[in-house]
Structure formats: structure tokens, C-alpha cells
mmCIF file of C-alpha atoms in Angstrom:
data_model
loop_
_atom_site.group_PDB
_atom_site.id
_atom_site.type_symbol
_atom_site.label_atom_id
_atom_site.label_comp_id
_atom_site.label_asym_id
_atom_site.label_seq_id
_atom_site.Cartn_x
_atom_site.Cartn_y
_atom_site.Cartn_z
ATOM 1 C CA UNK A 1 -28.579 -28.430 -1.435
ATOM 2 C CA UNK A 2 -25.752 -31.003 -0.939
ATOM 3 C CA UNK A 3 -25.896 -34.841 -0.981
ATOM 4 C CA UNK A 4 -25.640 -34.494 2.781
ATOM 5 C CA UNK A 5 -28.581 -32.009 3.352
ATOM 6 C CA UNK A 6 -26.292 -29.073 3.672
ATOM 7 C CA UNK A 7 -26.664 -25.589 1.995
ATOM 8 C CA UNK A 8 -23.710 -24.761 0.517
ATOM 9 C CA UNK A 9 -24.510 -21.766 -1.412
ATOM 10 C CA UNK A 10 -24.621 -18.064 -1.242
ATOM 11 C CA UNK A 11 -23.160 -14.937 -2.538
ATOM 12 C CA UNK A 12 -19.267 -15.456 -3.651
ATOM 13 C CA UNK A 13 -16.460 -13.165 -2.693
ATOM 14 C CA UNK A 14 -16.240 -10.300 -5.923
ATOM 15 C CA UNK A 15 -19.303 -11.433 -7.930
ATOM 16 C CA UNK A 16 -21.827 -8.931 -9.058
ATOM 17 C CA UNK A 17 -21.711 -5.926 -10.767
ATOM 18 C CA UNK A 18 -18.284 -3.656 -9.722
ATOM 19 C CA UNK A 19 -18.777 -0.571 -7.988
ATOM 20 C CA UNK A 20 -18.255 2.480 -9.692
ATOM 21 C CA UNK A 21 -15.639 5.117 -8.804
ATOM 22 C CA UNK A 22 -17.509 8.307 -7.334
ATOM 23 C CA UNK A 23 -15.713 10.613 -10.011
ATOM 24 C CA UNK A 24 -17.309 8.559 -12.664
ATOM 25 C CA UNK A 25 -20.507 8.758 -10.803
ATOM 26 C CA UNK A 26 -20.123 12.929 -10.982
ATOM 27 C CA UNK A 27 -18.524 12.782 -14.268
ATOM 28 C CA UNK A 28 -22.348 10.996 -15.460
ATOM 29 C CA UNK A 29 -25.183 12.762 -13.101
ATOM 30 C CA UNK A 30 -25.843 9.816 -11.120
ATOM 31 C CA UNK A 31 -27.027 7.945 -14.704
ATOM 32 C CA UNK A 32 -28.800 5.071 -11.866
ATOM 33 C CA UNK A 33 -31.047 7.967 -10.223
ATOM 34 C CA UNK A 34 -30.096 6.546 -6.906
ATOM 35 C CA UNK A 35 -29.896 8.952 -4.256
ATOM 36 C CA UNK A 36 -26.131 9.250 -3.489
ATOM 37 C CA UNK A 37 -25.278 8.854 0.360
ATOM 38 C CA UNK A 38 -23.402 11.653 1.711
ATOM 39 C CA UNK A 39 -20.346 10.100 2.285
ATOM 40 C CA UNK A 40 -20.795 8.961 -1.821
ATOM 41 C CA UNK A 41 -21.042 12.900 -2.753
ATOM 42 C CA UNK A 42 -19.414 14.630 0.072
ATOM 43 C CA UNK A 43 -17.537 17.825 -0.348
ATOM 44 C CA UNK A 44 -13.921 17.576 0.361
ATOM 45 C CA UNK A 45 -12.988 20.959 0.363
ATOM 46 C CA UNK A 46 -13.711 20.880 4.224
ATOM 47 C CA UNK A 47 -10.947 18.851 4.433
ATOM 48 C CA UNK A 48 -8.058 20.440 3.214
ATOM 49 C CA UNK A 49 -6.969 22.067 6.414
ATOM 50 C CA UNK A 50 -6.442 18.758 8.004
ATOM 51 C CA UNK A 51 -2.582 18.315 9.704
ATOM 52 C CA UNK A 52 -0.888 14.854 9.097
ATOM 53 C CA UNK A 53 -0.896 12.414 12.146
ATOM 54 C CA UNK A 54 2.823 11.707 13.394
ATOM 55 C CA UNK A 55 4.246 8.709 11.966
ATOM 56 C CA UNK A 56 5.041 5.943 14.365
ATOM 57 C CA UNK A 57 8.522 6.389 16.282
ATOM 58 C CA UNK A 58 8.791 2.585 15.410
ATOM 59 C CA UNK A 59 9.043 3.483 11.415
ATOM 60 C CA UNK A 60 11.934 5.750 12.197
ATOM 61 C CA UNK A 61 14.224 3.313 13.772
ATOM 62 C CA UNK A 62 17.754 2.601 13.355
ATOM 63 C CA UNK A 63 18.289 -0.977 11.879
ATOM 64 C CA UNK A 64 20.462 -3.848 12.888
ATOM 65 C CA UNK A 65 23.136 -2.810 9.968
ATOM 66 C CA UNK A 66 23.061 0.678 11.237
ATOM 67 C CA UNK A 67 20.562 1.924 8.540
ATOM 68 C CA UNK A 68 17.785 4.228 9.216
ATOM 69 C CA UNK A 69 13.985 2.481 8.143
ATOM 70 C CA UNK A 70 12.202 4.613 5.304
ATOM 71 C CA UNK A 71 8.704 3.817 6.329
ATOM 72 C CA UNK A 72 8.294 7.115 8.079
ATOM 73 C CA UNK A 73 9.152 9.138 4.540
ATOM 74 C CA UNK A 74 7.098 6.498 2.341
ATOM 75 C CA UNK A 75 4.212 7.043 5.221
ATOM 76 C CA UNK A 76 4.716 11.440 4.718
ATOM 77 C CA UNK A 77 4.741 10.710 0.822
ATOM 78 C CA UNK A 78 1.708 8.199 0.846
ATOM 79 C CA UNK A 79 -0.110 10.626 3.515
ATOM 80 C CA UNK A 80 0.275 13.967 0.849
ATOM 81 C CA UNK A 81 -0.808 11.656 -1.706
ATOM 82 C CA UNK A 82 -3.996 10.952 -0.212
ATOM 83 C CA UNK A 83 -4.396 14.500 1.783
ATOM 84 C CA UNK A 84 -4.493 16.197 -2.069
ATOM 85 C CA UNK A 85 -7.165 13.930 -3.082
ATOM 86 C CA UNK A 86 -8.972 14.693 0.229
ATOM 87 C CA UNK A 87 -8.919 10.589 1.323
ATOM 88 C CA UNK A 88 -6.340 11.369 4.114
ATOM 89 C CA UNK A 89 -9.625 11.298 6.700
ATOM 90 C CA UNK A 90 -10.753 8.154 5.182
ATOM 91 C CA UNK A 91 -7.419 5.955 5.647
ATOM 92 C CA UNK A 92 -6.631 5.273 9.060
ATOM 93 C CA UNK A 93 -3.023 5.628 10.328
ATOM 94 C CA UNK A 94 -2.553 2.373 11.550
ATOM 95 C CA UNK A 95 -3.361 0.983 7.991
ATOM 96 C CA UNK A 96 -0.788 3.638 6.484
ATOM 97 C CA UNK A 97 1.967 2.526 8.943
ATOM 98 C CA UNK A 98 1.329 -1.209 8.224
ATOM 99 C CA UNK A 99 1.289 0.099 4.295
ATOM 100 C CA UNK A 100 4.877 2.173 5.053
ATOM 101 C CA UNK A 101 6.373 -0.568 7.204
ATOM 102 C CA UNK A 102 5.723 -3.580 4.500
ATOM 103 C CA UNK A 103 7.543 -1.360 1.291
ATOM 104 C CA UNK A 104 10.275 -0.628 3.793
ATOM 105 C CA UNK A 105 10.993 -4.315 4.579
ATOM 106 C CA UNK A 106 10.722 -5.309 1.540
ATOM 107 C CA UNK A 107 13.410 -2.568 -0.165
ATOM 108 C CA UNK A 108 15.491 -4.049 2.816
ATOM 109 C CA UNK A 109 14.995 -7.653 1.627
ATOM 110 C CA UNK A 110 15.925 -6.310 -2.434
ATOM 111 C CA UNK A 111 18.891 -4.687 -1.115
ATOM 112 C CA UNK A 112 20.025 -7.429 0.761
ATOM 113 C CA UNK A 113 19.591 -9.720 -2.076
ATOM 114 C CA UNK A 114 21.859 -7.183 -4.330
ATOM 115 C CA UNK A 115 24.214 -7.254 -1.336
ATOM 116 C CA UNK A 116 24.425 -11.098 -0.804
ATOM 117 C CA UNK A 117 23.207 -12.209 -3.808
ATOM 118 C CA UNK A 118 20.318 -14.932 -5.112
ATOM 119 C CA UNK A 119 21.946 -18.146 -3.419
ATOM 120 C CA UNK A 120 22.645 -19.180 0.339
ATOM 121 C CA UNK A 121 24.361 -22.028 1.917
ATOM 122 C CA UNK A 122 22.915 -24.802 3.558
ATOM 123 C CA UNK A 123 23.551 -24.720 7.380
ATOM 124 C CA UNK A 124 24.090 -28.590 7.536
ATOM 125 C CA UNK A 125 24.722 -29.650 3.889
ATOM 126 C CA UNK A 126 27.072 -26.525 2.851
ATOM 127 C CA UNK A 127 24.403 -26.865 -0.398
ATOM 128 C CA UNK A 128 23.553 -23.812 -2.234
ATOM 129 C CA UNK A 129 19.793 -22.871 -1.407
ATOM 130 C CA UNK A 130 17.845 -19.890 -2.494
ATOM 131 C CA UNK A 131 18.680 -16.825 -0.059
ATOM 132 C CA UNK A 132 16.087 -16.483 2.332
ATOM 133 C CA UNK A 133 15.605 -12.674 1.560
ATOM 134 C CA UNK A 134 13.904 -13.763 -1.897
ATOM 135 C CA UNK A 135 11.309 -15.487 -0.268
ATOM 136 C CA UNK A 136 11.022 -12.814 2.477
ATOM 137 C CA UNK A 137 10.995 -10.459 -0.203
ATOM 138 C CA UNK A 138 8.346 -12.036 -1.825
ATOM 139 C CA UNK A 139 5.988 -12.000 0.820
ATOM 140 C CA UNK A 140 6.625 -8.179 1.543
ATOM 141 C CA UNK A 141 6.188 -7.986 -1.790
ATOM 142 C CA UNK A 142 2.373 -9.336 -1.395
ATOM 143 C CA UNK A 143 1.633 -7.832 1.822
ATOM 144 C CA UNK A 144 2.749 -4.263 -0.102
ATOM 145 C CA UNK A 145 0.479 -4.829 -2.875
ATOM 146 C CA UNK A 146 -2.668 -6.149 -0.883
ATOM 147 C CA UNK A 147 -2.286 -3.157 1.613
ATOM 148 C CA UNK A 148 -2.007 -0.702 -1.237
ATOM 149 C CA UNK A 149 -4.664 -2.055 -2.634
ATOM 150 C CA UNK A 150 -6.918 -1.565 0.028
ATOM 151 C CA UNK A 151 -6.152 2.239 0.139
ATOM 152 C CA UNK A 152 -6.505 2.793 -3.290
ATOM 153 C CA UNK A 153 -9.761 0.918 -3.504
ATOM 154 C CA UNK A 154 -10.651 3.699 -0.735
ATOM 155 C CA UNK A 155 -9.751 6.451 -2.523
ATOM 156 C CA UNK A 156 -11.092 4.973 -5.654
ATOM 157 C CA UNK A 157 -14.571 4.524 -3.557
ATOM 158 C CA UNK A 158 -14.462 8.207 -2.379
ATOM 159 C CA UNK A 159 -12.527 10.598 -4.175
ATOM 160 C CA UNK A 160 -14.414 13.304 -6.257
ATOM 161 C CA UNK A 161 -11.564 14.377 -8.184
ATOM 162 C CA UNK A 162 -8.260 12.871 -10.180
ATOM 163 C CA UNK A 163 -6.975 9.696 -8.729
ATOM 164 C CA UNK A 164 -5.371 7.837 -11.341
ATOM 165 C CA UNK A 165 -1.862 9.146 -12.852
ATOM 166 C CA UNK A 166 1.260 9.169 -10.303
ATOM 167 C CA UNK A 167 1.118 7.574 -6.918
ATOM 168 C CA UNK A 168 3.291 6.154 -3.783
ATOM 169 C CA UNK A 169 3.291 2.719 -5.753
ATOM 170 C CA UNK A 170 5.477 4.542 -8.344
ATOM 171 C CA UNK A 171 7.358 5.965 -6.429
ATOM 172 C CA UNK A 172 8.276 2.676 -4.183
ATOM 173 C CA UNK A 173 10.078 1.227 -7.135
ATOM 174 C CA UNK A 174 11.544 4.269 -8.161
ATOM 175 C CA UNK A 175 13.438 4.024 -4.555
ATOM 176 C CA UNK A 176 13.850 0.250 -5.063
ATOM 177 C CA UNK A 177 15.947 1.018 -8.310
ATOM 178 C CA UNK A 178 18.041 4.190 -7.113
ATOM 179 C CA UNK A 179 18.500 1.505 -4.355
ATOM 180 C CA UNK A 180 19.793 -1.134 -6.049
ATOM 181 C CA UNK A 181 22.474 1.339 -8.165
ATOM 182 C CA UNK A 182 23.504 2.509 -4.936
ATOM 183 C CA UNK A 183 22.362 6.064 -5.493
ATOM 184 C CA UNK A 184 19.445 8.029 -3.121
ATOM 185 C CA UNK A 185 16.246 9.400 -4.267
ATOM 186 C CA UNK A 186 16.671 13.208 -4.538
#
């Protein structure tokens, strides 16, 4: 209790023990002797069959410098990725097309900094200023890796098979880099 009579205590955000991966929970015969819920030890093969929900018309669209958005091919790419570890049910479109949207904007904002550069002017001074696509970058950049996080931490959570290895992450700055040498990913 507090100086002022207030209880300021309580559980804090991320401590305790980590939960473990369901794979690793397989991999060791439920070592704890917990019953494991269904959705811990649920067959995926049921879900193979299942047929990809259409991308958003929005992550399709033709941008201001005449450019068509990637987010609907990083949304098919990230949606295969999870469909072959059987997560696809678990993820909810509307987080995927948040996920696809945020690592299209921010390969716009990298290319646009290789296009214009590092540096801006001032609108009043005429002083050089950092371009505002770095910082917009940057938080893209964030948004990108907190989103993907929260997927992965889903399919980390429920997967019964491989998860680790390759993934969309990779392949995002894979396309960043073919981006910024002006080529296209085959």
C-alpha cells in the first residue's frame, strides 16, 4: 500500500513463467501432466482444405505515383505461410490486412527515401531537415514488427508442427532490397 492509502500493485505486463510453444509441449508428453485444452492439442489436418479469404480491394490499389500497393501479394504470401502450418483459421483477416498494409507502406516510405534521399528542406527556413519518409518509415517499421509479432506469437501458441525456419518477415526485406536496386522479386 501507498503513502496515500492506495493499492498500487498487481500482476505486471510479461512476468511469470513464458508459455511454452505447443510443438515443444508434443515434442515432451505434456512433461506438466496438465490436461491439454483442445484448442492446445487440436488436430490440424481438418484444416487443410480451407480456401484463402479475398484480400481487401483497398490493398490492391493504384497509388498516387501510379504504382500498384503490394499488400495484397505480401497478404497471399503471409496467408500460405500460415495455411501450411494450419494457423490460417486462427489469424483473422482483418489482422492480416493491417499486417500486409503496414510492410507495404513502409517499402513505400524506403523507396521514397532511396528516391529523394535522407534530407528535406525546410518549408519556411529553406534548412535541411530529415525527410519525413524516415520518420514515417520508422513508425511502419514498428507497426510491421508489433503486428507480426502478434501472428507469430499465434502460431507459436498453436501450431503442432515446424514454425521456425523461413517466413513472410524474410521475405519483406528480401523485397525491400530487390527494391532499393531497382530490380523485382521473381
Amino acid at each position: 500500500m501507498a503513502k496515500d492509502g492506495t493499492n498500487r500493485g498487481g500482476a505486471r505486463i510479461g512476468a511469470g513463467a513464458k508459455k511454452k510453444p505447443l510443438a515443444d509441449k508434443i515434442a515432451e508428453g505434456n512433461p506438466s501432466g496438465r490436461k491439454l485444452t483442445v484448442m492446445e492439442f487440436q488436430d490440424t489436418a481438418d484444416l487443410k482444405g480451407l480456401e484463402m479469404p479475398e484480400p481487401n480491394k483497398m490493398l490492391e490499389a493504384v497509388q498516387k505515383d501510379g504504382k500498384t500497393l503490394v499488400a495484397s501479394e505480401i497478404y497471399k504470401s503471409t496467408w500460405t505461410w500460415l495455411n501450411e502450418r494450419g494457423c490460417a483459421v486462427l489469424v483473422s483477416p482483418q489482422l492480416l490486412e493491417r499486417y500486409a498494409m503496414s510492410v507495404a507502406r513502409w517499402i513505400q516510405c524506403e523507396e521514397s527515401v532511396t528516391e529523394y534521399g535522407f534530407l528535406a528542406k525546410h518549408p519556411t527556413t529553406g534548412n535541411a531537415i530529415q525527410s519525413p519518409y524516415v520518420a514515417m518509415g520508422q513508425n511502419y517499421m514498428n507497426q510491421t514488427n508489433r503486428l507480426w509479432m502478434e501472428i507469430f506469437q499465434i502460431v507459436k501458441e498453436n501450431c503442432t508442427g515446424e514454425y521456425s525456419g523461413t517466413n513472410p518477415q524474410d521475405d519483406v526485406m528480401e523485397r525491400l532490397l530487390n527494391a532499393r536496386k531497382g530490380g523485382k522479386k521473381p
